[in-house]
CSV table of C-alpha atoms in Angstrom, one decimal:
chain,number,residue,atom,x,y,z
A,780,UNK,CA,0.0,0.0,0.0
A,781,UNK,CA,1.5,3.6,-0.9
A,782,UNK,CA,0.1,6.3,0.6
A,783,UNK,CA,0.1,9.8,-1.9
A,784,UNK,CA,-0.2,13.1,-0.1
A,785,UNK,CA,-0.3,16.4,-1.8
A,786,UNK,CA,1.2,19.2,0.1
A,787,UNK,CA,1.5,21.8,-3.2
A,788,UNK,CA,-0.9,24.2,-3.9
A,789,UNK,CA,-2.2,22.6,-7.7
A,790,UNK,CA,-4.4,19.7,-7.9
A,791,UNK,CA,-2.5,16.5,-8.4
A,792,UNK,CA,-3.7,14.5,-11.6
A,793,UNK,CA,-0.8,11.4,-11.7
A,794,UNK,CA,1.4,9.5,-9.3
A,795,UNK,CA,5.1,8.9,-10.4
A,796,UNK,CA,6.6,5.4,-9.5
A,797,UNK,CA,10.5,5.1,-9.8
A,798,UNK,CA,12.4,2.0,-10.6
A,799,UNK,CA,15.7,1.3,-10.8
A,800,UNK,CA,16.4,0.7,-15.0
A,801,UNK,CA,18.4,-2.9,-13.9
A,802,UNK,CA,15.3,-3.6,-11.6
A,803,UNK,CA,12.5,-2.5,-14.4
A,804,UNK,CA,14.1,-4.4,-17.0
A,805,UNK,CA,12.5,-7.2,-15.5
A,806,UNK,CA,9.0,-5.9,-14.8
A,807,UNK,CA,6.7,-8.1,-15.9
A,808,UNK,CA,3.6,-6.9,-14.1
A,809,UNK,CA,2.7,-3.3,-13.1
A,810,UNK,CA,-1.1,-2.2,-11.7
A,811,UNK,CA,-2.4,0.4,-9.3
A,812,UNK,CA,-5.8,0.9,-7.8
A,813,UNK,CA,-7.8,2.8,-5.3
A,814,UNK,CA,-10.6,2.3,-3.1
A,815,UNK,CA,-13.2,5.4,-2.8
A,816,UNK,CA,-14.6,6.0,0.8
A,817,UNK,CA,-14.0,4.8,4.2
A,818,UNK,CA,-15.4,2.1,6.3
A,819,UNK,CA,-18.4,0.5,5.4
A,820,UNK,CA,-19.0,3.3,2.8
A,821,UNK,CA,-15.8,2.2,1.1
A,822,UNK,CA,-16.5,1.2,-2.6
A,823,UNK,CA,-14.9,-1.4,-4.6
A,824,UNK,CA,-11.2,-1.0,-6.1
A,825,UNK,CA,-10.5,0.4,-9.8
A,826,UNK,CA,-7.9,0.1,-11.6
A,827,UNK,CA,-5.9,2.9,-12.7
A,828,UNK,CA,-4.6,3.2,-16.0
A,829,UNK,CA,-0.6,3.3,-15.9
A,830,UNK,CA,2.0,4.4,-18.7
A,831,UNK,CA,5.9,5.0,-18.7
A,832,UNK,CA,6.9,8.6,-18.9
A,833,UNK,CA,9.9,10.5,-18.9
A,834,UNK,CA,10.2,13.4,-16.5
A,835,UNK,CA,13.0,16.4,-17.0
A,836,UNK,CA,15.4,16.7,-14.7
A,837,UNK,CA,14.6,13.9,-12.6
A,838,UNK,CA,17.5,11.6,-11.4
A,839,UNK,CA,19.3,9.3,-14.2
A,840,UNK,CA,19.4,5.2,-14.4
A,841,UNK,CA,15.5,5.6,-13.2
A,842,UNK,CA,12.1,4.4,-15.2
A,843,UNK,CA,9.0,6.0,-14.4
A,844,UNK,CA,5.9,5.3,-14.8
A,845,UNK,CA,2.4,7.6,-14.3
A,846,UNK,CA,-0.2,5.9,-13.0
A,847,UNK,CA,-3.3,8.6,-13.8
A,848,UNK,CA,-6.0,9.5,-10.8
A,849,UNK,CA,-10.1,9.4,-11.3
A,850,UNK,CA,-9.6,13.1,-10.0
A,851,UNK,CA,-7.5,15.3,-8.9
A,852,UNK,CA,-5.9,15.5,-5.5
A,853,UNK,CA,-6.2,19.0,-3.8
A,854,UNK,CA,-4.7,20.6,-1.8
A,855,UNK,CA,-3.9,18.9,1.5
A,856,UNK,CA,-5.8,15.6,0.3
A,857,UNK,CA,-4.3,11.9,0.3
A,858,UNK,CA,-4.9,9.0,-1.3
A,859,UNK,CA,-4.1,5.2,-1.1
A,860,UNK,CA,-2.5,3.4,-3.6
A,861,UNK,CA,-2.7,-0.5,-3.9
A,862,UNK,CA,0.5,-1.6,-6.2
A,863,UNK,CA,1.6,-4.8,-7.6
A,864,UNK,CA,4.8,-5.0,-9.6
A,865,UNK,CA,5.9,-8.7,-10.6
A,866,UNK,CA,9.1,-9.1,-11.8
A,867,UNK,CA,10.8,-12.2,-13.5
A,868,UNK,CA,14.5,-13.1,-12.3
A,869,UNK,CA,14.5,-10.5,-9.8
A,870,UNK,CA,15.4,-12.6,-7.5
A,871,UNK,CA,19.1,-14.0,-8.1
A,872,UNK,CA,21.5,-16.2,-5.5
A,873,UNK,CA,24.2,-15.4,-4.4
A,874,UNK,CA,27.0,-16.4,-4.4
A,875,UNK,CA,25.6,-17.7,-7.7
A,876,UNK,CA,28.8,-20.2,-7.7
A,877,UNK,CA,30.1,-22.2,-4.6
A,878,UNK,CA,32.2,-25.2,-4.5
A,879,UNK,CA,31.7,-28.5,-2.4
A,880,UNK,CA,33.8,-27.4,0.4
A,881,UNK,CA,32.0,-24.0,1.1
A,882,UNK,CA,29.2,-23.8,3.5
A,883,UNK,CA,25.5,-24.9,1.0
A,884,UNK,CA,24.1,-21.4,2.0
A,885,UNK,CA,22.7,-18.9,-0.2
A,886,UNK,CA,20.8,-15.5,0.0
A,887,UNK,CA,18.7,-13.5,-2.5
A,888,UNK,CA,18.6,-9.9,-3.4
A,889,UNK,CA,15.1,-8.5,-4.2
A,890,UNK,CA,15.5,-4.4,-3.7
A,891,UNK,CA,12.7,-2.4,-4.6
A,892,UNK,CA,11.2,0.9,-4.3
A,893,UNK,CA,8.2,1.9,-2.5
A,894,UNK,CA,8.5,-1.4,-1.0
A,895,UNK,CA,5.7,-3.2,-3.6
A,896,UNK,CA,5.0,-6.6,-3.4
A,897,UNK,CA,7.6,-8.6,-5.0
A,898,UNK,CA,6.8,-11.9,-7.2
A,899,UNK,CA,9.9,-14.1,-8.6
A,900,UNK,CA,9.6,-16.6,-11.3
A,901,UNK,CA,11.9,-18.6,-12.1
A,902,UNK,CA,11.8,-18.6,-16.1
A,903,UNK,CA,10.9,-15.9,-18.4
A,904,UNK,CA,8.0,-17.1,-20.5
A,905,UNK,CA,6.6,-16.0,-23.7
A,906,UNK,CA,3.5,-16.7,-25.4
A,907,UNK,CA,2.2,-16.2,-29.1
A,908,UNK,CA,-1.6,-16.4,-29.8
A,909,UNK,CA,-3.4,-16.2,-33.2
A,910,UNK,CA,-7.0,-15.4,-34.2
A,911,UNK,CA,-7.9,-16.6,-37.1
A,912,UNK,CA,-11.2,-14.0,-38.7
A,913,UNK,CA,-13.4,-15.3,-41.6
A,914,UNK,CA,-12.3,-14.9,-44.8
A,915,UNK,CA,-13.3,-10.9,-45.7
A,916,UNK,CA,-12.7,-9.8,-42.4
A,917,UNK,CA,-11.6,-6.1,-42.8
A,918,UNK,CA,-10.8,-3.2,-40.3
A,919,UNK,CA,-9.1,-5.3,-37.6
A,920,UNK,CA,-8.1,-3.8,-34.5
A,921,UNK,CA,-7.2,-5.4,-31.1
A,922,UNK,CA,-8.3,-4.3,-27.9
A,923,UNK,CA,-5.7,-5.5,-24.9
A,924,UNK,CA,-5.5,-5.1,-21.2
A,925,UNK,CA,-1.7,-4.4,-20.9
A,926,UNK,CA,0.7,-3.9,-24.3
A,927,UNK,CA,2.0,-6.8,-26.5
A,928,UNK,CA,3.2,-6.7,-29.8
A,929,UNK,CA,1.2,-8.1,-32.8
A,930,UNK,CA,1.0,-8.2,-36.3
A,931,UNK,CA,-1.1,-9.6,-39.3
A,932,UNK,CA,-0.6,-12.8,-41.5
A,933,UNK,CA,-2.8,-14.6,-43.8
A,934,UNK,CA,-4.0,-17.9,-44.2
A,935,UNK,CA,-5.3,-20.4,-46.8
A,936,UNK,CA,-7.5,-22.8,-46.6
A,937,UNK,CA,-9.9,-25.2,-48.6
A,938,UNK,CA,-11.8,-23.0,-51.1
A,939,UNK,CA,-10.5,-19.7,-50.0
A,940,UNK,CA,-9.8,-16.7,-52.6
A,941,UNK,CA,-8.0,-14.4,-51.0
A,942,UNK,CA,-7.0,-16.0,-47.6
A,943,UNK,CA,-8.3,-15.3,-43.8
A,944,UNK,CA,-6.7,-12.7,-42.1
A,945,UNK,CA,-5.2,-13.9,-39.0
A,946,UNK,CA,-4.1,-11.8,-36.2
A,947,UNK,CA,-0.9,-12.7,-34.0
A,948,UNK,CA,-0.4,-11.8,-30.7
A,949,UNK,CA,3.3,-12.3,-28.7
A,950,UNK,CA,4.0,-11.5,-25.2
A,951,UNK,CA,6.7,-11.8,-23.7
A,952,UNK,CA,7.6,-12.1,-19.6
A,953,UNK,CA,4.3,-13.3,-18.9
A,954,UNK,CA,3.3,-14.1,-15.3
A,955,UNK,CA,-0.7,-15.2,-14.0
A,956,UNK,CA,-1.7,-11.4,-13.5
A,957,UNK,CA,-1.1,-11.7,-17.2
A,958,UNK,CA,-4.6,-13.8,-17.7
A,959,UNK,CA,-7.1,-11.4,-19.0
A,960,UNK,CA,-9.5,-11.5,-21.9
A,961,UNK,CA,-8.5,-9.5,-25.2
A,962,UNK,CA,-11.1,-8.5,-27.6
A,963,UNK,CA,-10.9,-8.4,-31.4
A,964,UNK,CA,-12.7,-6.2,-33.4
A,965,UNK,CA,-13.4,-6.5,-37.5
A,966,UNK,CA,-16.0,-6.4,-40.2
A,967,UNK,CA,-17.4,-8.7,-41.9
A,968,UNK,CA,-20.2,-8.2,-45.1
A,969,UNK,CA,-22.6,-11.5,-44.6
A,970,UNK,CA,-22.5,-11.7,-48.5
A,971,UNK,CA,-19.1,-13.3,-47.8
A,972,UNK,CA,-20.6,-16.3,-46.9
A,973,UNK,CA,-21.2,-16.8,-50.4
A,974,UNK,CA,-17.9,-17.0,-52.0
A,975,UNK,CA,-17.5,-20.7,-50.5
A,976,UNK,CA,-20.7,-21.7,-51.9
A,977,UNK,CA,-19.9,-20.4,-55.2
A,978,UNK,CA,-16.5,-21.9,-55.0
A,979,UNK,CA,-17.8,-25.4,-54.5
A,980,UNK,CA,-20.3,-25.1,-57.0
A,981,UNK,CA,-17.4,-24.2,-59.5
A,982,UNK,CA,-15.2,-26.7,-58.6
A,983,UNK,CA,-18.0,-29.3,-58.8
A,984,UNK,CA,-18.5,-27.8,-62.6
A,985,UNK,CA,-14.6,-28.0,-62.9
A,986,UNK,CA,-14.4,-31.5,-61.8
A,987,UNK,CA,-17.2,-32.4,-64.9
A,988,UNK,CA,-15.3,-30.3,-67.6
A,989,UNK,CA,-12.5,-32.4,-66.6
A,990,UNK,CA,-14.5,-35.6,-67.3
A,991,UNK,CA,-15.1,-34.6,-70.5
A,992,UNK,CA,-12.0,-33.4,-71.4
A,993,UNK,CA,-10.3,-36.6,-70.6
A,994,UNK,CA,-12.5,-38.4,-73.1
A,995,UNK,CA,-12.8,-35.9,-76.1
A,996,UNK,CA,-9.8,-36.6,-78.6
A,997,UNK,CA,-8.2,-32.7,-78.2
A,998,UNK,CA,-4.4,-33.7,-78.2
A,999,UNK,CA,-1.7,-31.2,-79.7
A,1000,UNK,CA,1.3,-32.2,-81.1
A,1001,UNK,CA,3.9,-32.0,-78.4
A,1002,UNK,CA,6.5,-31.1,-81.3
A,1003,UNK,CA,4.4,-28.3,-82.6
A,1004,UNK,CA,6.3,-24.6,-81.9
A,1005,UNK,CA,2.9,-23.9,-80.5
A,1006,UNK,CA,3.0,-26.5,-77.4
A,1007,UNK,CA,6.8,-25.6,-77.0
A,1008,UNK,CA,5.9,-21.5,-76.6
A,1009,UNK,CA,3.0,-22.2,-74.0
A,1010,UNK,CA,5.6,-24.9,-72.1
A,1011,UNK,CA,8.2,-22.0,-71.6
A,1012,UNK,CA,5.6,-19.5,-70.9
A,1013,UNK,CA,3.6,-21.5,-68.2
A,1014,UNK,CA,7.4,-22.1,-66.5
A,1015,UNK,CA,8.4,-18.4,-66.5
A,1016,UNK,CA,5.0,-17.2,-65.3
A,1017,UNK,CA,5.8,-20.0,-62.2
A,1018,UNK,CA,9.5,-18.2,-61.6
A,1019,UNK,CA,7.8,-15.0,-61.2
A,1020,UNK,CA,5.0,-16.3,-59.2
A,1021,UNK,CA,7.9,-17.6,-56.6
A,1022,UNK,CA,9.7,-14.5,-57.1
A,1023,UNK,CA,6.6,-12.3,-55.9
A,1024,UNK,CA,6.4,-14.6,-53.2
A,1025,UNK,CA,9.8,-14.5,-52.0
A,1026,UNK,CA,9.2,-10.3,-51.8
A,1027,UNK,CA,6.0,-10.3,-50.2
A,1028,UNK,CA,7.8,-12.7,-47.6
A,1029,UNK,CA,10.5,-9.8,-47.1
A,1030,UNK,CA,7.9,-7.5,-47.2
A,1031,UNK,CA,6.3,-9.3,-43.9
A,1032,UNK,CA,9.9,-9.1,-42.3
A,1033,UNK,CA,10.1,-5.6,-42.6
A,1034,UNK,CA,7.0,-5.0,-41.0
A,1035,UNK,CA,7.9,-6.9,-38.3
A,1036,UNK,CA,11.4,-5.1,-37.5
A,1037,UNK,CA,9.3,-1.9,-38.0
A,1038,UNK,CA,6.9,-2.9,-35.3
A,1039,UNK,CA,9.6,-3.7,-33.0
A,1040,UNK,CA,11.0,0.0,-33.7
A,1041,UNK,CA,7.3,1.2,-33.1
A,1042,UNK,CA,7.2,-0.3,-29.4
A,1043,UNK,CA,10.5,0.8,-28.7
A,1044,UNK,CA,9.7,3.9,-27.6
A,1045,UNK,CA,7.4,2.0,-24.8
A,1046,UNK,CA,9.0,-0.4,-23.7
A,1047,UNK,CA,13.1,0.6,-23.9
A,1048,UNK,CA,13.8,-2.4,-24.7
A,1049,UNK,CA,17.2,-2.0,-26.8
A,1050,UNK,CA,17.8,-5.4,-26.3
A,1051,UNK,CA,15.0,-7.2,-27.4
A,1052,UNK,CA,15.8,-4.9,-30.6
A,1053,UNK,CA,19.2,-5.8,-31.2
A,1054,UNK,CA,17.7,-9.8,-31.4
A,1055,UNK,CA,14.9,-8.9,-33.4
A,1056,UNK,CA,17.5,-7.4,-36.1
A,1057,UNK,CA,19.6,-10.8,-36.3
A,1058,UNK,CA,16.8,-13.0,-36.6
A,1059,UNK,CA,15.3,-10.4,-39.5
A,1060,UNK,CA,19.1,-10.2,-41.1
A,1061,UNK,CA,18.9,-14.1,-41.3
A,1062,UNK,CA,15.7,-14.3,-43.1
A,1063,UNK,CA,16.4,-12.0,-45.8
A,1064,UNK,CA,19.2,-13.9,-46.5
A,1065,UNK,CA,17.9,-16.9,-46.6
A,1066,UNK,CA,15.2,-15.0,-49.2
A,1067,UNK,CA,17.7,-13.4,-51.1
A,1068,UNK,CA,19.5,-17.0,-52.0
A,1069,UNK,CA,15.8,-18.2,-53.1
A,1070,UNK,CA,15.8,-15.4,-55.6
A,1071,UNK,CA,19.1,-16.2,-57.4
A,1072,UNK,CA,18.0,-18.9,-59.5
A,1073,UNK,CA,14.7,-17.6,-59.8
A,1074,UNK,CA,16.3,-14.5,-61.5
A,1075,UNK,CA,19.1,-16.5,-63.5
A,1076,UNK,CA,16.3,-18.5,-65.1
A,1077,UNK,CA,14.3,-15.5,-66.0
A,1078,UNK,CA,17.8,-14.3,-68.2
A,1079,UNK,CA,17.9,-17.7,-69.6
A,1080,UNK,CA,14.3,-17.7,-70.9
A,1081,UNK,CA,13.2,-15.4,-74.4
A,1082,UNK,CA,9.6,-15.6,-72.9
A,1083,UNK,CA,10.7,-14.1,-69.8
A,1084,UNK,CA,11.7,-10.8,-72.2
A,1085,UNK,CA,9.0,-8.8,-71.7
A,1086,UNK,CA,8.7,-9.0,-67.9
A,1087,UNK,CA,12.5,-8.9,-66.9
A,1088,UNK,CA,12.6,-5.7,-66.5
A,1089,UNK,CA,10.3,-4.7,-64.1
A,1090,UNK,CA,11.2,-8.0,-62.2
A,1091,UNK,CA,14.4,-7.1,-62.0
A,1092,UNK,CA,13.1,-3.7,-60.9
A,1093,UNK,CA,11.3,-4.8,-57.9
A,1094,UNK,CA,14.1,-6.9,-56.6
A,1095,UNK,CA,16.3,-3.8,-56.8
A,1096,UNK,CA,13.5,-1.4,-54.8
A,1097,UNK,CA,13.2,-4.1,-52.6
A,1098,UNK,CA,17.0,-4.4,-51.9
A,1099,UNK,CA,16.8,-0.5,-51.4
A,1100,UNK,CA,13.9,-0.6,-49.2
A,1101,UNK,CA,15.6,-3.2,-46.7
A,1102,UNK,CA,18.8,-1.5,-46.6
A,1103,UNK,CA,16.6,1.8,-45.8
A,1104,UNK,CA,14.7,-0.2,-42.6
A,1105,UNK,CA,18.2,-1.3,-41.5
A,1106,UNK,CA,19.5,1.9,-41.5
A,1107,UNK,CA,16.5,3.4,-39.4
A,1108,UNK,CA,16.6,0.4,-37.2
A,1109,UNK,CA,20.3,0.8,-36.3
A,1110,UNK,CA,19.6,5.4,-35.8
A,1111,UNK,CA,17.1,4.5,-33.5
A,1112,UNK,CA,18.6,1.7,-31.3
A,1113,UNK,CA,21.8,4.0,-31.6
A,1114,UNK,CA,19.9,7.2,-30.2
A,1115,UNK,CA,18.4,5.2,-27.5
A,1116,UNK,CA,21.7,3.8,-26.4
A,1117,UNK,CA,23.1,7.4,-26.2
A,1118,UNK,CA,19.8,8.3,-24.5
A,1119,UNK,CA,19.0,11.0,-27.3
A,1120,UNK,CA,16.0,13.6,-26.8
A,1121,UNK,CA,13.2,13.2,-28.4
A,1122,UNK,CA,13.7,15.9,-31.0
A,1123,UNK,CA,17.2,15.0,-32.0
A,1124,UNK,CA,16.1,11.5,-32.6
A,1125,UNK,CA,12.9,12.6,-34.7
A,1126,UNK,CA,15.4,14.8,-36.8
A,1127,UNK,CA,17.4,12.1,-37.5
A,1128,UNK,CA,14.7,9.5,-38.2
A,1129,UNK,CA,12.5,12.0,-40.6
A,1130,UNK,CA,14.0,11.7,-44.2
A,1131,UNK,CA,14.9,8.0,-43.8
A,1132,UNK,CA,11.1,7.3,-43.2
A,1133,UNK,CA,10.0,9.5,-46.0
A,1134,UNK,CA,12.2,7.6,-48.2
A,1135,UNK,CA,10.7,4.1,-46.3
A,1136,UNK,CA,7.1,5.7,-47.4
A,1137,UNK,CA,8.2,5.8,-51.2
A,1138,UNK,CA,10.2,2.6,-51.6
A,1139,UNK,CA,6.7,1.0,-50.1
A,1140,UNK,CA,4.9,2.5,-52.7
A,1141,UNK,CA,7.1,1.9,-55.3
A,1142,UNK,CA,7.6,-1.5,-54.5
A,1143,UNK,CA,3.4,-1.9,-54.0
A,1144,UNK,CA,2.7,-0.7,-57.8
A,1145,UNK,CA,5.3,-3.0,-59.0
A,1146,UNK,CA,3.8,-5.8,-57.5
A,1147,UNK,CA,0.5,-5.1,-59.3
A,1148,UNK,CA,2.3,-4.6,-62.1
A,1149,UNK,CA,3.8,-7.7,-62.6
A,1150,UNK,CA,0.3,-9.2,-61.4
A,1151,UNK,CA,-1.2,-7.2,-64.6
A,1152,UNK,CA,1.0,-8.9,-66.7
C-alpha cells in the first residue's frame, strides 16, 4: 500500500513510480488501484490506468511510470494506492557459484522501491496467440489489457480466394496477472458467406469439364512450336510467381522489424531490438538465396523478355527498401543507447522514413504490375 499526499498548492492528476532501470528491465507486471470511501462506505477497487513517462530533470538510471488519478488531488488531500509490480528473475543467488567445500548457504537480493510486493519466477515465458477471422474480415483492430506486440498474416485454406486474415499476438515475460480477456474487433459483409458456396459449386462444374475433357480426342502435337511456346511460358510465369512470393515474404519481415521499432519507444527495450535485427538479417538472406536462380532463369528464358525488366526492378527497390529499414533500425537503437532527446532522434529519423514511405509504394505498384502482366 503507498500512501500519496499532496502538500503543493495545484491539484495533483498522476502519481510517479520510480524503478531502478536494472530492476525495471524485469518488470513483468505493473497495476495500481484505489478504493473510494471509508469504512463501510468504502466502494470497490479500480484500476488505474498506468504508462511510462519520462520526466525532465529527474534523477538518471531511473524508469518512471504515471499511473493517472479518477480526480484530482487538492490541496492537502491523500490517497491510497494498492501496487503490484511482478518481476521475473528479480530474485538472483548469491553467491551464484560455490564449490563442495564452502558452506551450501545462499541469500537472495530482491531491492525495490516503494516497497511493492515482489513476485519471482523462475523462467521468463513467452506466449504467441493467433485469431484466425473469416475470410473478408476487414478493419481489424485489437483491444488489450496491458501492451504486447502483434502483427497480421494470412492464411489459406480449402476453397479460399484471397486468404483469412489472422491476427498474432506475442507476449513476452508473462506471469498469472497476465490472464485477461483481449477482444478483437473487424467487419465482416454476410454476402461473404457466399464465396464458398460459389467456389464449391465451381469446382464441382470443374471437376465435370474435366471428365469430358479426358474423353474428347483434343491432343496437340507436343513437337508443334505452338505447345513448346505455351511450355516456356507456363514455366516463366511459375518463376515470377515464386519470385513475388519470395518479396511479399521480405515485405512481412520488414514490417515486423518496424513494429519492433514502433514499441520501442514504450518499452526501452534495446535489447529485445538488437535480437529482433539478427533474426530479420537471417531471413532475408535466406530469401535473397531463393531469388538467385529464380532470376538467373528468367535471363535464360526469351519468354521471360517482356517482364524482366520490371522483375528485375522490384528486386532492386526491394534491396533498397531493406537497406533503408536497417538503416533506421540501427539510428534509433543507436539514439536510444546514447539516451537522445526526443527531437534530436525525430530529426534524425525523418527523411529516412519518408524515403521508407516511397520505396513501399514503389515497390506496391510494381507488385501489381507484374500481377497485370
Amino acid at each position: 500500500m503507498l500512501k500519496v499526499k499532496n502538500v503543493g498548492p495545484d491539484p495533483v492528476l498522476e502519481v510517479l513510480l520510480p524503478f531502478p532501470d536494472h530492476r525495471a528491465k524485469y518488470l513483468a507486471y505493473l497495476a495500481a488501484a484505489t478504493n473510494e470511501g471509508k469504512g463501510k462506505s468504502k466502494g470497490p477497487a479500480t484500476s488505474l490506468p498506468i504508462e511510462v513517462v519520462q520526466p525532465n530533470e529527474m534523477p538518471p538510471a531511473l524508469t518512471w511510470y504515471s499511473v493517472s488519478l479518477q480526480r484530482g488531488l487538492g490541496k492537502g488531500e491523500s490517497l491510497t494506492l494498492a501496487v503490484l509490480a511482478v518481476f521475473t528473475h528479480a530474485l538472483r543467488p548469491f553467491p551464484e557459484k560455490i564449490s563442495q567445500a564452502e558452506n551450501q548457504l545462499r541469500s537472495r537480493e530482491c531491492a525495490l522501491s516503494f516497497s511493492l510486493h515482489c513476485q519471482d519466477w523462475t523462467i521468463r515465458l513467452g506466449l504467441v496467440s493467433e485469431v484466425v477471422l473469416p475470410e473478408g474480415s476487414k478493419d481489424v483492430s485489437v483491444s488489450a489489457p496491458f501492451p504486447v506486440k502483434q502483427w497480421h498474416e494470412t492464411k489459406f485454406s480449402h476453397l479460399d480466394i484471397d486468404g483469412r486474415p489472422v491476427v498474432v499476438l506475442e507476449k513476452t515475460n508473462v506471469v498469472q496477472e497476465h490472464s485477461q480477456y483481449f477482444q478483437v474487433y473487424y467487419k465482416f459483409n454476410n454476402v461473404s458467406l457466399l464465396r464458398e458456396l460459389l467456389m464449391l459449386n465451381f469446382e464441382f462444374f470443374m471437376f465435370i469439364a474435366c471428365i469430358v475433357y479426358v474423353h474428347a480426342d483434343l491432343t496437340i502435337s507436343k513437337s508443334s512450336a505452338s505447345y513448346v511456346a505455351k511450355l516456356q511460358w507456363d514455366e516463366v510465369k511459375t518463376a515470377i510467381q515464386q519470385i513475388q512470393n519470395s518479396i511479399n515474404r521480405c515485405l512481412t519481415v520488414h514490417d515486423r522489424l518496424d513494429a519492433m521499432l514502433r514499441d520501442l519507444s514504450r518499452t526501452g527495450d534495446v535489447q529485445a531490438c538488437k535480437v529482433a535485427r539478427k533474426a530479420t538479417d537471417s531471413l532475408l538472406k535466406d530469401l535473397s538465396k531463393e531469388l538467385k536462380p529464380l532470376l538467373a532463369f528468367l535471363h535464360s528464358s526469351p519468354q521471360a523478355a517482356q517482364t524482366l525488366l520490371k522483375v528485375e526492378d522490384l528486386v532492386a527497390k526491394e534491396h533498397e527498401l531493406q537497406e533503408k529499414l536497417m538503416l533506421k533500425h540501427s539510428t534509433v537503437v543507436e539514439g536510444y543507447e546514447k539516451k537522445s532527446g526526443g527531437r534530436e532522434m525525430e530529426n534524425r529519423v525523418a527523411l529516412i522514413r519518408q524515403k521508407l514511405t516511397a520505396l513501399w509504394q514503389e515497390v506496391d505498384d510494381l507488385l501489381e504490375v507484374i500481377d497485370e502482366i
